Coordinates of N, CA and C and ligand atoms in Angstrom, one line a residue:
X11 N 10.1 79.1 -8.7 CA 9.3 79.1 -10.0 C 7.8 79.3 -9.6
X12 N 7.0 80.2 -10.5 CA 5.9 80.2 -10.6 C 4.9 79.1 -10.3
X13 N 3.7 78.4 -9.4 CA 2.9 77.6 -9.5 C 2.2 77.8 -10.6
X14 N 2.2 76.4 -11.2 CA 1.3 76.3 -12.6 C -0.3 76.2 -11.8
X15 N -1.1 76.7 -12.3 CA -3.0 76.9 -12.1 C -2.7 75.9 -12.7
X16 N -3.4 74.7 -11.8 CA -3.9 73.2 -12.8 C -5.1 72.8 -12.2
X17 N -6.1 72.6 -13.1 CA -7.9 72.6 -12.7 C -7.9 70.9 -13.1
X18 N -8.4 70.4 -12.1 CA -8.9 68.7 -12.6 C -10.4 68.7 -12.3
X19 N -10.5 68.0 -13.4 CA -12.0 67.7 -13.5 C -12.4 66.3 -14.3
X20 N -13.6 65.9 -14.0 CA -13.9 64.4 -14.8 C -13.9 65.0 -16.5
X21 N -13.8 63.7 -16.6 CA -13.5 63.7 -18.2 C -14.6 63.7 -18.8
X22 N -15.0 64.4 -20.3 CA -16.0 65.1 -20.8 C -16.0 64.0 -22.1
X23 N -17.0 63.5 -22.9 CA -17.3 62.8 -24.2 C -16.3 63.6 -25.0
X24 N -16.4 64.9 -25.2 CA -15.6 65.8 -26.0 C -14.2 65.6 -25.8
X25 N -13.8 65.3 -24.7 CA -12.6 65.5 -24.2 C -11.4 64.3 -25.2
X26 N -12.4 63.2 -25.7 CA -11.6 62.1 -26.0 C -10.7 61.9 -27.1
X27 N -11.0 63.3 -28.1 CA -10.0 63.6 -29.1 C -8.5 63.8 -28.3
X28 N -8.6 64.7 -27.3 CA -7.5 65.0 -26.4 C -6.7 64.4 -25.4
X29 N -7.6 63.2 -25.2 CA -6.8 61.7 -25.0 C -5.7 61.3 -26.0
X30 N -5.7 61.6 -26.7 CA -5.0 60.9 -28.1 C -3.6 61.8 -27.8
X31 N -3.6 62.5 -27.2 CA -2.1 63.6 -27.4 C -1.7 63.6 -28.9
X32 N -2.4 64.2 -29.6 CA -2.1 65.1 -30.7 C -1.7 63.3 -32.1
X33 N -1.9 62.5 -31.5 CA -1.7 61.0 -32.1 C -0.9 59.9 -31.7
X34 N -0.3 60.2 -30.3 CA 0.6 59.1 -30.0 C 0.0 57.9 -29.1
X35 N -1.8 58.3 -28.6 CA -2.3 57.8 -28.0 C -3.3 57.1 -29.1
X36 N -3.4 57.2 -30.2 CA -4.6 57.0 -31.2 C -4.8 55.6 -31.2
X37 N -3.9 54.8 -30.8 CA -4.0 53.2 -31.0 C -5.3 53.0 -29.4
X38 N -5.2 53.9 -29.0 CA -5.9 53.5 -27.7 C -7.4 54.1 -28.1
X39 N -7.7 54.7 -28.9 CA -9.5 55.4 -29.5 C -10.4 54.5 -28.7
X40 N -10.9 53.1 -29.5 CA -11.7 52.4 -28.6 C -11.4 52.0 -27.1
X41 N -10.9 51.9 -26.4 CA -10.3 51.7 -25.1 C -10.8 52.7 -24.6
X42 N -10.4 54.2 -24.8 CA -10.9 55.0 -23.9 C -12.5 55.4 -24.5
X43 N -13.0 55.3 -25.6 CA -14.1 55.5 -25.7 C -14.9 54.5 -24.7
X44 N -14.3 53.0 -24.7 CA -15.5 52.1 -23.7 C -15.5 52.5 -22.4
X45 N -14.0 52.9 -22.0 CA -13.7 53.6 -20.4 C -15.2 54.8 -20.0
X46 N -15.0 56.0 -21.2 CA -16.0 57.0 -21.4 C -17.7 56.4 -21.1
X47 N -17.8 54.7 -21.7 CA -19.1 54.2 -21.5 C -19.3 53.7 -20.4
X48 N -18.2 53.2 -19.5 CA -18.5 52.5 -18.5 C -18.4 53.7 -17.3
X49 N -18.0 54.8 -17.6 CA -17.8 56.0 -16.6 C -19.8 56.5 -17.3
X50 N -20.2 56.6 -17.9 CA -21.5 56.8 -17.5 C -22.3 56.1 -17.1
X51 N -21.9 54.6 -17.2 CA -22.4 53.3 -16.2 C -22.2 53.4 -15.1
X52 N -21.2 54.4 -14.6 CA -20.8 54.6 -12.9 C -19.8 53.2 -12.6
X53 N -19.1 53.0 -13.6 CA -18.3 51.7 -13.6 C -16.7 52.0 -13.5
X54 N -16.9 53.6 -13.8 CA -15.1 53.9 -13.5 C -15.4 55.6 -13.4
X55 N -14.4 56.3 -13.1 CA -14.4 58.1 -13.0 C -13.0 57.9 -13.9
X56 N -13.3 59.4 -14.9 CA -12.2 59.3 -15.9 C -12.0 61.0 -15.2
X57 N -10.8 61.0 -15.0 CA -10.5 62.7 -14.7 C -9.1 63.1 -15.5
X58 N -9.0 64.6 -15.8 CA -8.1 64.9 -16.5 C -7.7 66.5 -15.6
X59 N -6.2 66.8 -16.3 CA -5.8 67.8 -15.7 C -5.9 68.7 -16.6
X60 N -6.2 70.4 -16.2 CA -5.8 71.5 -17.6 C -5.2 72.0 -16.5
X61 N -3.8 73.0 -18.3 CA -3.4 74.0 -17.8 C -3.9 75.0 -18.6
X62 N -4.2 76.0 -18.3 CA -4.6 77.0 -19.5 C -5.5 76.8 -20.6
X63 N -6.3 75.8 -20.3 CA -7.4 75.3 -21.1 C -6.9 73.9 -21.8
X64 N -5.2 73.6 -21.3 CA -4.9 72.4 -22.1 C -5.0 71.3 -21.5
X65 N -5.4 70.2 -21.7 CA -5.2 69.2 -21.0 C -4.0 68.4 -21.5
X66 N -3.3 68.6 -19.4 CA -2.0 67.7 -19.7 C -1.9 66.8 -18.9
X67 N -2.9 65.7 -18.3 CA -2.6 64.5 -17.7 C -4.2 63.9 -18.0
X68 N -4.2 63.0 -17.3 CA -5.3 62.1 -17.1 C -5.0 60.9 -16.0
X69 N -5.7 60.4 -15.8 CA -6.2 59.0 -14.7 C -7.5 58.5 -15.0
X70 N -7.8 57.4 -14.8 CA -8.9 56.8 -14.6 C -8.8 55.9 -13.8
X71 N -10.3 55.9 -13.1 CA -10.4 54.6 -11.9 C -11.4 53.5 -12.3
X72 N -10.8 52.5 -12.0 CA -12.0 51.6 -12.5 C -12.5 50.9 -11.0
X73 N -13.9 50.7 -11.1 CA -14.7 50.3 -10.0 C -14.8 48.7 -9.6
X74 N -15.3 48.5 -10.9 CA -15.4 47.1 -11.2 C -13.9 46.5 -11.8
X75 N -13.8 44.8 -11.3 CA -12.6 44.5 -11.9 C -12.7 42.8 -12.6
X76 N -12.4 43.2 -13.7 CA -12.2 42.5 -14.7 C -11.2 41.3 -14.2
X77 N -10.6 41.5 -12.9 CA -9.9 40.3 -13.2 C -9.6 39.6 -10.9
X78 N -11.0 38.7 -11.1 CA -11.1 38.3 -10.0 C -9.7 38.0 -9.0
X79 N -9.3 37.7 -9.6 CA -8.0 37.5 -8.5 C -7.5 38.7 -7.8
X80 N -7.3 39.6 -8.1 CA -7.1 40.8 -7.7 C -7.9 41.3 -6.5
X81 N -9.4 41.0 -6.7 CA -10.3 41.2 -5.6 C -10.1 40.3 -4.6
X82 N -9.8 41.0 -3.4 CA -9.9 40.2 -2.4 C -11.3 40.5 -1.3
X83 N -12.0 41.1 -2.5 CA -13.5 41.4 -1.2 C -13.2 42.3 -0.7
X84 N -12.2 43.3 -0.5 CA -12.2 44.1 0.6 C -12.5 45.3 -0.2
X85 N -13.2 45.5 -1.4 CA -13.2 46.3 -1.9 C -12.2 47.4 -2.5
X86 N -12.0 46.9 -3.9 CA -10.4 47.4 -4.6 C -11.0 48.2 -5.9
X87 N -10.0 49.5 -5.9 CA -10.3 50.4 -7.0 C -8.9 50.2 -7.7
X88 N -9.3 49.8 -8.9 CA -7.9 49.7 -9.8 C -7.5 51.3 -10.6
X89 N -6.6 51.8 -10.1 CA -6.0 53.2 -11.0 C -5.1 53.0 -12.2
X90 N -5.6 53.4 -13.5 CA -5.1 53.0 -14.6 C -4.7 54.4 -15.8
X91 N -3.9 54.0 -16.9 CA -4.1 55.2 -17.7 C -3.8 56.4 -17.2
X92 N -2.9 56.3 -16.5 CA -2.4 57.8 -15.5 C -1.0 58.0 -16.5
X93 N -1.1 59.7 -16.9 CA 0.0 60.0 -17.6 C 0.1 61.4 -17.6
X94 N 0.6 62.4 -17.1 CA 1.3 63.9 -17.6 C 1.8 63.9 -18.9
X95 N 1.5 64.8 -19.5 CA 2.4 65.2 -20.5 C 3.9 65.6 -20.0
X96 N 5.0 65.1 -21.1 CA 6.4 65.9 -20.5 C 6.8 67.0 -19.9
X97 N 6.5 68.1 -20.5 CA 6.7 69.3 -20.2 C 5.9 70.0 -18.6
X98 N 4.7 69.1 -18.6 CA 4.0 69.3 -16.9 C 4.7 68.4 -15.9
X99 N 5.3 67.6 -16.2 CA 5.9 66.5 -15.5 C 6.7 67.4 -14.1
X100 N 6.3 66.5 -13.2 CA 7.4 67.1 -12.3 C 7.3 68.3 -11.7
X101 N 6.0 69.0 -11.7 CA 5.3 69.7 -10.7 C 4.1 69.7 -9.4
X102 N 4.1 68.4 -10.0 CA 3.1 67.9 -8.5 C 1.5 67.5 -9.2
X103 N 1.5 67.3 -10.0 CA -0.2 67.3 -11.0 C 0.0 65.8 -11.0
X104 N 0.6 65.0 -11.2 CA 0.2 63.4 -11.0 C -0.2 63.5 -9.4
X105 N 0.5 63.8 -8.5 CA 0.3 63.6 -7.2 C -1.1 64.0 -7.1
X106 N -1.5 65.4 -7.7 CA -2.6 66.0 -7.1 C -3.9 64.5 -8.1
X107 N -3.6 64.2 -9.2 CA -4.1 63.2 -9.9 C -4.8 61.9 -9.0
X108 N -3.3 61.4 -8.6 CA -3.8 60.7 -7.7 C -4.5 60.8 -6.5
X109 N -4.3 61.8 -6.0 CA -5.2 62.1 -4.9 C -6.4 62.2 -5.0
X110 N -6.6 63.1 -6.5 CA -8.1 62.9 -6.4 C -9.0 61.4 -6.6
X111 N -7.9 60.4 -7.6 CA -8.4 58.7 -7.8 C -8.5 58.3 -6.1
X112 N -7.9 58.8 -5.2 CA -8.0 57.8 -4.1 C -9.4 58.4 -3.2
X113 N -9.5 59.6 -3.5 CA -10.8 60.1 -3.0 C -11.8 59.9 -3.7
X114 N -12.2 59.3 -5.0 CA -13.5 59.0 -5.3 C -13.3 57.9 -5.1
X115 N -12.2 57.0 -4.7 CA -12.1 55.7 -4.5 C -12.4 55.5 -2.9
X116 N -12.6 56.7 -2.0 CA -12.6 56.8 -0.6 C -14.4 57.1 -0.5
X117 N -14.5 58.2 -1.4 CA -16.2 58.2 -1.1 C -17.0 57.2 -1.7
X118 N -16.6 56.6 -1.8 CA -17.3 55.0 -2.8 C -17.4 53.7 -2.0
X119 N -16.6 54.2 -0.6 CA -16.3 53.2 0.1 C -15.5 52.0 -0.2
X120 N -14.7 52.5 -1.1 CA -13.8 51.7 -1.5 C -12.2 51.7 -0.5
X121 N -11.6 50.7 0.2 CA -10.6 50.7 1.3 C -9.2 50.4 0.8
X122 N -9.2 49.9 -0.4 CA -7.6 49.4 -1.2 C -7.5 50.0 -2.4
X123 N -6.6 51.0 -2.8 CA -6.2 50.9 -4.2 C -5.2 49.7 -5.0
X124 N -5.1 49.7 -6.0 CA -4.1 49.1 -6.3 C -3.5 49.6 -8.1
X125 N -2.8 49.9 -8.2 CA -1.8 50.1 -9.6 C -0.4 49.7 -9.9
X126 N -0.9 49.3 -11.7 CA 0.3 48.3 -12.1 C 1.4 49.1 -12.3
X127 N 2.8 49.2 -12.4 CA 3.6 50.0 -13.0 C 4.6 49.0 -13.8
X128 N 5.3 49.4 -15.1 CA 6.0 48.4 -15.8 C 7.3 48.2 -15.0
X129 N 7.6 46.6 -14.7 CA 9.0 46.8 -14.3 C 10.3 47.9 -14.4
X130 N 10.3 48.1 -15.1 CA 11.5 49.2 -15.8 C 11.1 51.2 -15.3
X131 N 10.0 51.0 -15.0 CA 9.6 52.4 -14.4 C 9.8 52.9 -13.7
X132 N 11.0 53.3 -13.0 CA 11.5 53.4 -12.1 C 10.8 54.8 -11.4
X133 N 10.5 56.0 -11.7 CA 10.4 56.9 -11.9 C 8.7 56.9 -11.5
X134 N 8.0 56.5 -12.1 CA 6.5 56.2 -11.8 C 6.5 55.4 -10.2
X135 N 7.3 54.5 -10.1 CA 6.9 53.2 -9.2 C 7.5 54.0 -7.6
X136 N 9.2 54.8 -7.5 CA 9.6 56.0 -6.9 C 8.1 56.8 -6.2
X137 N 7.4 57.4 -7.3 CA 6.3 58.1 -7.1 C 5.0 57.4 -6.2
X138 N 4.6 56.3 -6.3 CA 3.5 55.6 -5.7 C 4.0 55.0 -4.7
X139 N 5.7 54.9 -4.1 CA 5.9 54.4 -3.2 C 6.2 55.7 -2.0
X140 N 6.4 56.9 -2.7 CA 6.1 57.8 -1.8 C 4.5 58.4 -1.6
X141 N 4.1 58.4 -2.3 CA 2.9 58.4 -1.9 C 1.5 57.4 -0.9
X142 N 2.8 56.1 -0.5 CA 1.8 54.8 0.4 C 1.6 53.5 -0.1
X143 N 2.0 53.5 -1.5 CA 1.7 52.2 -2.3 C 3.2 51.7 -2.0
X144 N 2.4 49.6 -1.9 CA 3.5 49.0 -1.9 C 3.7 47.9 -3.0
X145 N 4.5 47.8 -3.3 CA 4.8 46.8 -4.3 C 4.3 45.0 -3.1
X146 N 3.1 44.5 -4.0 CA 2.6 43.1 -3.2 C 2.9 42.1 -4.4
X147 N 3.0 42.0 -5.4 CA 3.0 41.1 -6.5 C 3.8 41.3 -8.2
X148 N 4.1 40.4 -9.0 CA 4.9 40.7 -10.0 C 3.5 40.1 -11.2
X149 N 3.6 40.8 -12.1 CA 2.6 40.4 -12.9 C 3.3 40.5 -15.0
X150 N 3.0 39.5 -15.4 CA 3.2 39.5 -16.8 C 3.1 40.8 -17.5
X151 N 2.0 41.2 -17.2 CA 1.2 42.4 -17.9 C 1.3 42.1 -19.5
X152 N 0.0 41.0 -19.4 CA -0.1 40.7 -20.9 C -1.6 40.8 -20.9
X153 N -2.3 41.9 -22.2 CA -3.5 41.7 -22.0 C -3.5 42.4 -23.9
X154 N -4.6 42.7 -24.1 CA -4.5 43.0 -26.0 C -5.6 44.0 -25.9
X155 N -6.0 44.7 -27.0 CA -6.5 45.3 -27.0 C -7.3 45.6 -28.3
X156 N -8.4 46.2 -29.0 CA -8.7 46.6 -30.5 C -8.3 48.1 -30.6
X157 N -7.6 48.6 -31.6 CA -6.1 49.5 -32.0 C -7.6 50.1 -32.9
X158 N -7.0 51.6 -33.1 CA -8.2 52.3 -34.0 C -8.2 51.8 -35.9
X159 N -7.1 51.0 -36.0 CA -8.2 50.2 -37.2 C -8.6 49.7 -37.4
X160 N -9.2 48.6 -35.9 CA -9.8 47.3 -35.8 C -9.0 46.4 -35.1
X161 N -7.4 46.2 -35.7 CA -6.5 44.9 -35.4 C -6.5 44.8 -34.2
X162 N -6.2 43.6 -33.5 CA -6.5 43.4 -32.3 C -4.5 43.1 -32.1
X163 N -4.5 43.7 -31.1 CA -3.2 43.8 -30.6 C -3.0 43.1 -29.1
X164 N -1.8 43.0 -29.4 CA -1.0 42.2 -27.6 C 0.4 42.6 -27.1
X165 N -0.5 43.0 -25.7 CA 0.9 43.4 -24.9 C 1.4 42.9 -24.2
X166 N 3.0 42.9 -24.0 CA 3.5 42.2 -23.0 C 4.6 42.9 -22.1
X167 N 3.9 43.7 -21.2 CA 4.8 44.5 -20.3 C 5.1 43.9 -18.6
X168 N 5.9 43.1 -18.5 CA 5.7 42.8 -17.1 C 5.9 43.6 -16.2
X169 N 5.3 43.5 -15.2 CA 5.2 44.7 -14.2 C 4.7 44.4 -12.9
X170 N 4.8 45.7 -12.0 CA 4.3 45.2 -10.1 C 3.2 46.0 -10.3
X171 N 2.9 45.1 -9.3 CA 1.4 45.6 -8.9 C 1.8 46.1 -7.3
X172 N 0.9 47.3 -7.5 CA 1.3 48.0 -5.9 C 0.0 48.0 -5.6
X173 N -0.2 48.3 -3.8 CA -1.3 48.5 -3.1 C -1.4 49.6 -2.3
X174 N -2.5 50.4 -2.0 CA -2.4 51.1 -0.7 C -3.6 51.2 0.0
X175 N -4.2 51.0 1.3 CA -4.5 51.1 2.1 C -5.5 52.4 2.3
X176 N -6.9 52.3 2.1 CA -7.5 53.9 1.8 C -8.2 54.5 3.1
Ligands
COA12 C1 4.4 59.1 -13.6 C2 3.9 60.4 -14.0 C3 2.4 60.3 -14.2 C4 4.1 61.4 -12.7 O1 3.5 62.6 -13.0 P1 4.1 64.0 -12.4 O2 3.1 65.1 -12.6 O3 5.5 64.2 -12.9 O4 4.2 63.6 -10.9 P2 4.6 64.6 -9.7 O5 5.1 65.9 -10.2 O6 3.5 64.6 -8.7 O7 5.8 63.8 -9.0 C5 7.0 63.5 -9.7 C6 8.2 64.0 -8.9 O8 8.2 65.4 -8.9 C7 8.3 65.9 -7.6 N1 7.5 67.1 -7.4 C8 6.2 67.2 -7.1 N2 5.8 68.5 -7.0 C9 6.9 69.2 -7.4 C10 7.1 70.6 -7.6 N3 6.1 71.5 -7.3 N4 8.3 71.0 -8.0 C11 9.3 70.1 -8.2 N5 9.1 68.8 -8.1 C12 8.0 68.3 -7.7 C13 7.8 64.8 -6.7 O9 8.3 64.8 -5.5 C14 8.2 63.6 -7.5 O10 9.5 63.2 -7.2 P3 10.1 61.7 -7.2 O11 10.3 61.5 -8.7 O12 11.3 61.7 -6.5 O13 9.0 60.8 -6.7 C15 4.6 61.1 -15.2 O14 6.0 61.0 -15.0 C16 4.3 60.3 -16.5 O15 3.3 60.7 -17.2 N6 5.2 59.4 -16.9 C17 5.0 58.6 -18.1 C18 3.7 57.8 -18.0 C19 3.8 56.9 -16.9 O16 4.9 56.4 -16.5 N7 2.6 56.7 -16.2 C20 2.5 55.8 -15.1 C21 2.2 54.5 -15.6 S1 2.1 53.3 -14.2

């Protein structure tokens, strides 16, 4: 099979309609717009994949972390919001994704990654364990969010938390 041309680059203000995937991401509007704020704070890197001018994945890394226990001082970059679209799935574009999250997380002098995956993900979690990440902890994965008509919402997905070594 033909190699797909896939161009990654950081994520653009413009770009944030095309986070939404055509509306199934829409509940997430404010979420990724604050991400977009704290990425010009230098507080996280938002990168996205195209193919042919489309964008079909994303990642973001966050710098700072919201939830001290996690930090153990050794300097930890949390990788979040990582997704392919279906039809790109399964050509190597998450991989090259992540690669690029562990390299701005490497020139930042950052030494740990770490990402959550839902229990049941078998397929995601497969992927980060071949790529170096280990499953170190089991986590609730309950946190809420404000949804694009305001309502504040709650999630509850339990899930591992993996690590890897940068
Ligand atoms: C998880 C996810 C981001 C992976 O993205 P992806 O682009 O399919 O990832 P890759 O193509 O790099 O790797 C997937 C598999 O394809 C294989 N692969 C990589 N390059 C390939 C290629 N050129 N040809 C065929 N297969 C390839 C990989 O070896 C990997 O195999 P594995 O499942 O045995 O580990 C994607 O499946 C997704 O968006 N899932 C839904 C959202 C999600 O689960 N996000 C993660 C939340 S924690």
């Amino acid at each position: 099979m033909k190699a797909l041309e896939v161009f990654i680059r950081p994520a653009q203000e413009d770009d944030l309609p095309a986070l939404e995937w055509g509306g199934e991401y829409r509940r997430y509007r404010r979420l990724y717009q604050r991400a977009m704020r704290e990425a010009h704070q230098g507080r996280r890197a938002l990168f996205v994949a195209e193919v042919g001018g489309e964008i079909v994945g994303q990642i973001f890394v966050q710098f700072v972390c919201n939830r001290p226990e996690l930090n153990d001082k050794s300097s930890t970059g949390y990788i979040q919001s990582f997704r392919i679209k279906p039809p790109f799935r399964n050509f190597g574009i998450g991989t090259r994704l992540i690669h690029q999250a562990e390299d701005v997380l490497r020139e930042r002098g950052f030494h740990q990654a770490i990402i959550a995956v839902a229990q049941q993900n078998r397929a995601a979690r497969r992927l980060y364990e071949r790529l170096g990440y280990t499953v170190f902890a089991e986590d609730p994965g309950q946190w809420s969010y404000v949804d694009d008509h305001g309502q504040l919402k709650y999630v509850s997905e339990p899930n591992y938390l993996l690590r890897k070594q940068l």
